[in-house]
């Protein structure tokens, strides 16, 4: 007897919900109760009257598990719509990071040079450190943080993924 196991793939979900207390806890609880991991989670109000929010969730799961996750999210009452942006195809993903780096002497010059290459913006500077703001894909930010580790990385704060489908149709 051979049991085949489907390969887990990274998926980005856009979940449109009523902006009400406890909805984020209910969604996170759904993932926790079933043993699914959330790799990234962002939430923001998307209507002028602040009644609707968009939750962007990045998780890894097999195709069958992903179908279950989407079906379970769809069943929650305050959820209007769940879209698997990965399954839709072309979409844009970005993340923002603030990266604090020690900067004196040659390390200061190297940090500024690397920031220029990665189009990172200096948002705070002292005589001994910088805080850079860098936006882009996960790989770009990971590489920037790795390189700053060699120069004098102090601290990193990341927002998590925000994503939107390409084309004229909403997700």
PDB file of C-alpha atoms in Angstrom:
ATOM      1  CA  UNK A   1       0.000   0.000   0.000  1.00  0.00           C
ATOM      2  CA  UNK A   2       1.351   3.405  -1.013  1.00  0.00           C
ATOM      3  CA  UNK A   3      -0.017   6.638   0.414  1.00  0.00           C
ATOM      4  CA  UNK A   4       0.674   9.637  -1.770  1.00  0.00           C
ATOM      5  CA  UNK A   5       1.051  13.004  -0.169  1.00  0.00           C
ATOM      6  CA  UNK A   6       0.315  16.157  -2.134  1.00  0.00           C
ATOM      7  CA  UNK A   7       2.987  18.817  -2.178  1.00  0.00           C
ATOM      8  CA  UNK A   8       2.251  21.926  -0.140  1.00  0.00           C
ATOM      9  CA  UNK A   9       2.414  25.099  -2.198  1.00  0.00           C
ATOM     10  CA  UNK A  10       2.412  28.715  -1.081  1.00  0.00           C
ATOM     11  CA  UNK A  11      -0.946  30.469  -1.575  1.00  0.00           C
ATOM     12  CA  UNK A  12      -1.988  34.081  -1.112  1.00  0.00           C
ATOM     13  CA  UNK A  13      -5.632  34.576  -0.132  1.00  0.00           C
ATOM     14  CA  UNK A  14      -7.644  37.810  -0.249  1.00  0.00           C
ATOM     15  CA  UNK A  15     -10.543  37.657   2.216  1.00  0.00           C
ATOM     16  CA  UNK A  16     -13.164  40.428   2.179  1.00  0.00           C
ATOM     17  CA  UNK A  17     -14.952  40.677   5.552  1.00  0.00           C
ATOM     18  CA  UNK A  18     -17.243  42.890   7.591  1.00  0.00           C
ATOM     19  CA  UNK A  19     -15.084  45.078   9.802  1.00  0.00           C
ATOM     20  CA  UNK A  20     -16.335  43.886  13.168  1.00  0.00           C
ATOM     21  CA  UNK A  21     -14.687  43.002  16.473  1.00  0.00           C
ATOM     22  CA  UNK A  22     -13.441  39.423  16.654  1.00  0.00           C
ATOM     23  CA  UNK A  23     -13.399  38.568  12.941  1.00  0.00           C
ATOM     24  CA  UNK A  24      -9.608  38.378  12.800  1.00  0.00           C
ATOM     25  CA  UNK A  25      -9.572  36.091  15.862  1.00  0.00           C
ATOM     26  CA  UNK A  26     -12.201  33.847  14.254  1.00  0.00           C
ATOM     27  CA  UNK A  27     -10.186  33.532  11.050  1.00  0.00           C
ATOM     28  CA  UNK A  28      -6.908  32.920  12.895  1.00  0.00           C
ATOM     29  CA  UNK A  29      -8.734  30.411  15.109  1.00  0.00           C
ATOM     30  CA  UNK A  30      -9.960  28.544  12.039  1.00  0.00           C
ATOM     31  CA  UNK A  31      -6.358  28.110  10.904  1.00  0.00           C
ATOM     32  CA  UNK A  32      -5.104  27.196  14.391  1.00  0.00           C
ATOM     33  CA  UNK A  33      -7.838  24.652  15.121  1.00  0.00           C
ATOM     34  CA  UNK A  34      -7.032  22.748  11.957  1.00  0.00           C
ATOM     35  CA  UNK A  35      -3.263  22.955  12.265  1.00  0.00           C
ATOM     36  CA  UNK A  36      -2.736  25.277   9.272  1.00  0.00           C
ATOM     37  CA  UNK A  37       0.101  27.760   9.481  1.00  0.00           C
ATOM     38  CA  UNK A  38      -0.264  31.440   8.602  1.00  0.00           C
ATOM     39  CA  UNK A  39       3.012  32.712   7.126  1.00  0.00           C
ATOM     40  CA  UNK A  40       1.842  36.305   6.675  1.00  0.00           C
ATOM     41  CA  UNK A  41      -1.281  38.211   7.695  1.00  0.00           C
ATOM     42  CA  UNK A  42      -2.274  41.799   6.930  1.00  0.00           C
ATOM     43  CA  UNK A  43      -5.565  43.595   7.520  1.00  0.00           C
ATOM     44  CA  UNK A  44      -6.869  46.959   6.391  1.00  0.00           C
ATOM     45  CA  UNK A  45     -10.168  48.762   6.006  1.00  0.00           C
ATOM     46  CA  UNK A  46     -11.058  49.150   2.327  1.00  0.00           C
ATOM     47  CA  UNK A  47     -14.255  51.229   2.278  1.00  0.00           C
ATOM     48  CA  UNK A  48     -14.753  54.909   3.066  1.00  0.00           C
ATOM     49  CA  UNK A  49     -17.248  54.112   5.828  1.00  0.00           C
ATOM     50  CA  UNK A  50     -14.785  51.585   7.348  1.00  0.00           C
ATOM     51  CA  UNK A  51     -17.401  48.807   7.324  1.00  0.00           C
ATOM     52  CA  UNK A  52     -15.418  46.343   5.182  1.00  0.00           C
ATOM     53  CA  UNK A  53     -11.849  45.084   5.542  1.00  0.00           C
ATOM     54  CA  UNK A  54      -9.504  43.052   3.385  1.00  0.00           C
ATOM     55  CA  UNK A  55      -7.412  40.367   5.037  1.00  0.00           C
ATOM     56  CA  UNK A  56      -4.454  39.054   3.059  1.00  0.00           C
ATOM     57  CA  UNK A  57      -3.268  35.651   4.254  1.00  0.00           C
ATOM     58  CA  UNK A  58      -0.236  33.734   3.006  1.00  0.00           C
ATOM     59  CA  UNK A  59      -0.196  30.022   3.824  1.00  0.00           C
ATOM     60  CA  UNK A  60       1.236  26.793   2.434  1.00  0.00           C
ATOM     61  CA  UNK A  61      -1.045  23.868   1.695  1.00  0.00           C
ATOM     62  CA  UNK A  62      -1.801  21.147  -0.822  1.00  0.00           C
ATOM     63  CA  UNK A  63      -4.521  21.801  -3.403  1.00  0.00           C
ATOM     64  CA  UNK A  64      -7.027  19.681  -1.463  1.00  0.00           C
ATOM     65  CA  UNK A  65      -6.244  21.399   1.831  1.00  0.00           C
ATOM     66  CA  UNK A  66      -6.480  24.784   0.133  1.00  0.00           C
ATOM     67  CA  UNK A  67      -9.985  23.936  -1.068  1.00  0.00           C
ATOM     68  CA  UNK A  68     -10.928  23.055   2.521  1.00  0.00           C
ATOM     69  CA  UNK A  69      -9.467  26.295   3.883  1.00  0.00           C
ATOM     70  CA  UNK A  70     -11.366  28.383   1.321  1.00  0.00           C
ATOM     71  CA  UNK A  71     -14.625  26.500   1.957  1.00  0.00           C
ATOM     72  CA  UNK A  72     -14.277  26.931   5.725  1.00  0.00           C
ATOM     73  CA  UNK A  73     -13.510  30.653   5.374  1.00  0.00           C
ATOM     74  CA  UNK A  74     -16.513  31.070   3.041  1.00  0.00           C
ATOM     75  CA  UNK A  75     -18.798  29.590   5.710  1.00  0.00           C
ATOM     76  CA  UNK A  76     -17.944  32.275   8.272  1.00  0.00           C
ATOM     77  CA  UNK A  77     -20.851  34.737   8.422  1.00  0.00           C
ATOM     78  CA  UNK A  78     -18.936  38.048   8.220  1.00  0.00           C
ATOM     79  CA  UNK A  79     -16.902  36.807   5.200  1.00  0.00           C
ATOM     80  CA  UNK A  80     -18.108  38.283   1.886  1.00  0.00           C
ATOM     81  CA  UNK A  81     -15.592  36.710  -0.477  1.00  0.00           C
ATOM     82  CA  UNK A  82     -12.457  34.547  -0.455  1.00  0.00           C
ATOM     83  CA  UNK A  83     -10.105  34.650  -3.440  1.00  0.00           C
ATOM     84  CA  UNK A  84      -7.023  32.496  -3.918  1.00  0.00           C
ATOM     85  CA  UNK A  85      -4.841  34.991  -5.780  1.00  0.00           C
ATOM     86  CA  UNK A  86      -2.274  32.271  -6.465  1.00  0.00           C
ATOM     87  CA  UNK A  87      -4.852  30.103  -8.242  1.00  0.00           C
ATOM     88  CA  UNK A  88      -6.148  33.127 -10.195  1.00  0.00           C
ATOM     89  CA  UNK A  89      -2.744  33.555 -11.752  1.00  0.00           C
ATOM     90  CA  UNK A  90      -1.030  36.881 -12.211  1.00  0.00           C
ATOM     91  CA  UNK A  91      -1.029  39.056  -9.110  1.00  0.00           C
ATOM     92  CA  UNK A  92       1.243  41.599  -7.478  1.00  0.00           C
ATOM     93  CA  UNK A  93       2.698  41.025  -3.997  1.00  0.00           C
ATOM     94  CA  UNK A  94       4.640  43.543  -1.951  1.00  0.00           C
ATOM     95  CA  UNK A  95       5.939  43.908   1.574  1.00  0.00           C
ATOM     96  CA  UNK A  96       7.448  46.806   3.486  1.00  0.00           C
ATOM     97  CA  UNK A  97      10.294  46.480   5.967  1.00  0.00           C
ATOM     98  CA  UNK A  98      12.027  48.889   8.299  1.00  0.00           C
ATOM     99  CA  UNK A  99      15.641  47.838   8.767  1.00  0.00           C
ATOM    100  CA  UNK A 100      17.835  49.367  11.475  1.00  0.00           C
ATOM    101  CA  UNK A 101      21.569  49.166  10.754  1.00  0.00           C
ATOM    102  CA  UNK A 102      24.669  50.208  12.686  1.00  0.00           C
ATOM    103  CA  UNK A 103      26.554  52.700  10.571  1.00  0.00           C
ATOM    104  CA  UNK A 104      30.033  54.061  11.294  1.00  0.00           C
ATOM    105  CA  UNK A 105      33.102  54.376   9.108  1.00  0.00           C
ATOM    106  CA  UNK A 106      33.308  52.067   6.097  1.00  0.00           C
ATOM    107  CA  UNK A 107      30.229  50.149   7.261  1.00  0.00           C
ATOM    108  CA  UNK A 108      28.232  53.391   7.022  1.00  0.00           C
ATOM    109  CA  UNK A 109      29.297  53.903   3.414  1.00  0.00           C
ATOM    110  CA  UNK A 110      28.587  50.269   2.528  1.00  0.00           C
ATOM    111  CA  UNK A 111      25.122  50.409   4.152  1.00  0.00           C
ATOM    112  CA  UNK A 112      24.249  53.504   2.108  1.00  0.00           C
ATOM    113  CA  UNK A 113      25.591  51.913  -1.083  1.00  0.00           C
ATOM    114  CA  UNK A 114      23.536  48.757  -0.568  1.00  0.00           C
ATOM    115  CA  UNK A 115      20.458  50.825   0.270  1.00  0.00           C
ATOM    116  CA  UNK A 116      20.859  52.664  -3.020  1.00  0.00           C
ATOM    117  CA  UNK A 117      21.133  49.390  -4.969  1.00  0.00           C
ATOM    118  CA  UNK A 118      17.961  48.051  -3.306  1.00  0.00           C
ATOM    119  CA  UNK A 119      16.161  51.400  -3.595  1.00  0.00           C
ATOM    120  CA  UNK A 120      15.778  51.586   0.164  1.00  0.00           C
ATOM    121  CA  UNK A 121      15.001  54.981   1.626  1.00  0.00           C
ATOM    122  CA  UNK A 122      16.679  56.413   4.719  1.00  0.00           C
ATOM    123  CA  UNK A 123      13.808  57.319   7.068  1.00  0.00           C
ATOM    124  CA  UNK A 124      15.949  57.996  10.142  1.00  0.00           C
ATOM    125  CA  UNK A 125      19.640  58.619  10.652  1.00  0.00           C
ATOM    126  CA  UNK A 126      21.913  59.252  13.600  1.00  0.00           C
ATOM    127  CA  UNK A 127      25.692  59.428  13.741  1.00  0.00           C
ATOM    128  CA  UNK A 128      25.784  55.715  14.593  1.00  0.00           C
ATOM    129  CA  UNK A 129      22.793  54.144  12.818  1.00  0.00           C
ATOM    130  CA  UNK A 130      20.247  54.258  10.002  1.00  0.00           C
ATOM    131  CA  UNK A 131      16.684  53.095   9.602  1.00  0.00           C
ATOM    132  CA  UNK A 132      15.937  52.105   6.009  1.00  0.00           C
ATOM    133  CA  UNK A 133      12.517  51.612   4.454  1.00  0.00           C
ATOM    134  CA  UNK A 134      12.496  48.999   1.711  1.00  0.00           C
ATOM    135  CA  UNK A 135       9.529  47.704  -0.263  1.00  0.00           C
ATOM    136  CA  UNK A 136       9.273  44.883  -2.749  1.00  0.00           C
ATOM    137  CA  UNK A 137       8.875  41.172  -3.051  1.00  0.00           C
ATOM    138  CA  UNK A 138       9.800  38.776  -0.266  1.00  0.00           C
ATOM    139  CA  UNK A 139      13.028  37.712  -1.987  1.00  0.00           C
ATOM    140  CA  UNK A 140      14.219  41.301  -2.368  1.00  0.00           C
ATOM    141  CA  UNK A 141      13.586  42.109   1.289  1.00  0.00           C
ATOM    142  CA  UNK A 142      15.129  38.843   2.493  1.00  0.00           C
ATOM    143  CA  UNK A 143      18.290  39.554   0.469  1.00  0.00           C
ATOM    144  CA  UNK A 144      18.490  43.180   1.685  1.00  0.00           C
ATOM    145  CA  UNK A 145      18.196  42.037   5.313  1.00  0.00           C
ATOM    146  CA  UNK A 146      20.827  39.335   4.727  1.00  0.00           C
ATOM    147  CA  UNK A 147      23.278  41.849   3.249  1.00  0.00           C
ATOM    148  CA  UNK A 148      22.663  44.336   6.052  1.00  0.00           C
ATOM    149  CA  UNK A 149      23.475  41.513   8.476  1.00  0.00           C
ATOM    150  CA  UNK A 150      27.030  41.629   7.159  1.00  0.00           C
ATOM    151  CA  UNK A 151      27.201  45.408   7.620  1.00  0.00           C
ATOM    152  CA  UNK A 152      25.693  45.691  11.114  1.00  0.00           C
ATOM    153  CA  UNK A 153      22.018  44.759  11.265  1.00  0.00           C
ATOM    154  CA  UNK A 154      20.359  45.749  14.555  1.00  0.00           C
ATOM    155  CA  UNK A 155      16.634  45.164  14.056  1.00  0.00           C
ATOM    156  CA  UNK A 156      13.983  44.390  11.413  1.00  0.00           C
ATOM    157  CA  UNK A 157      10.229  45.102  11.364  1.00  0.00           C
ATOM    158  CA  UNK A 158       8.149  43.722   8.462  1.00  0.00           C
ATOM    159  CA  UNK A 159       4.547  44.398   7.505  1.00  0.00           C
ATOM    160  CA  UNK A 160       3.630  41.105   5.886  1.00  0.00           C
ATOM    161  CA  UNK A 161       2.417  40.596   2.342  1.00  0.00           C
ATOM    162  CA  UNK A 162      -0.169  42.748   0.616  1.00  0.00           C
ATOM    163  CA  UNK A 163      -1.380  41.443  -2.726  1.00  0.00           C
ATOM    164  CA  UNK A 164      -3.788  42.326  -5.510  1.00  0.00           C
ATOM    165  CA  UNK A 165      -4.824  40.576  -8.719  1.00  0.00           C
ATOM    166  CA  UNK A 166      -3.631  41.959 -12.031  1.00  0.00           C
ATOM    167  CA  UNK A 167      -6.086  43.086 -14.659  1.00  0.00           C
ATOM    168  CA  UNK A 168      -9.296  45.075 -14.597  1.00  0.00           C
ATOM    169  CA  UNK A 169     -11.366  42.690 -12.446  1.00  0.00           C
ATOM    170  CA  UNK A 170     -11.362  42.825  -8.622  1.00  0.00           C
ATOM    171  CA  UNK A 171     -10.259  39.754  -6.679  1.00  0.00           C
TER     172      UNK A 171
END
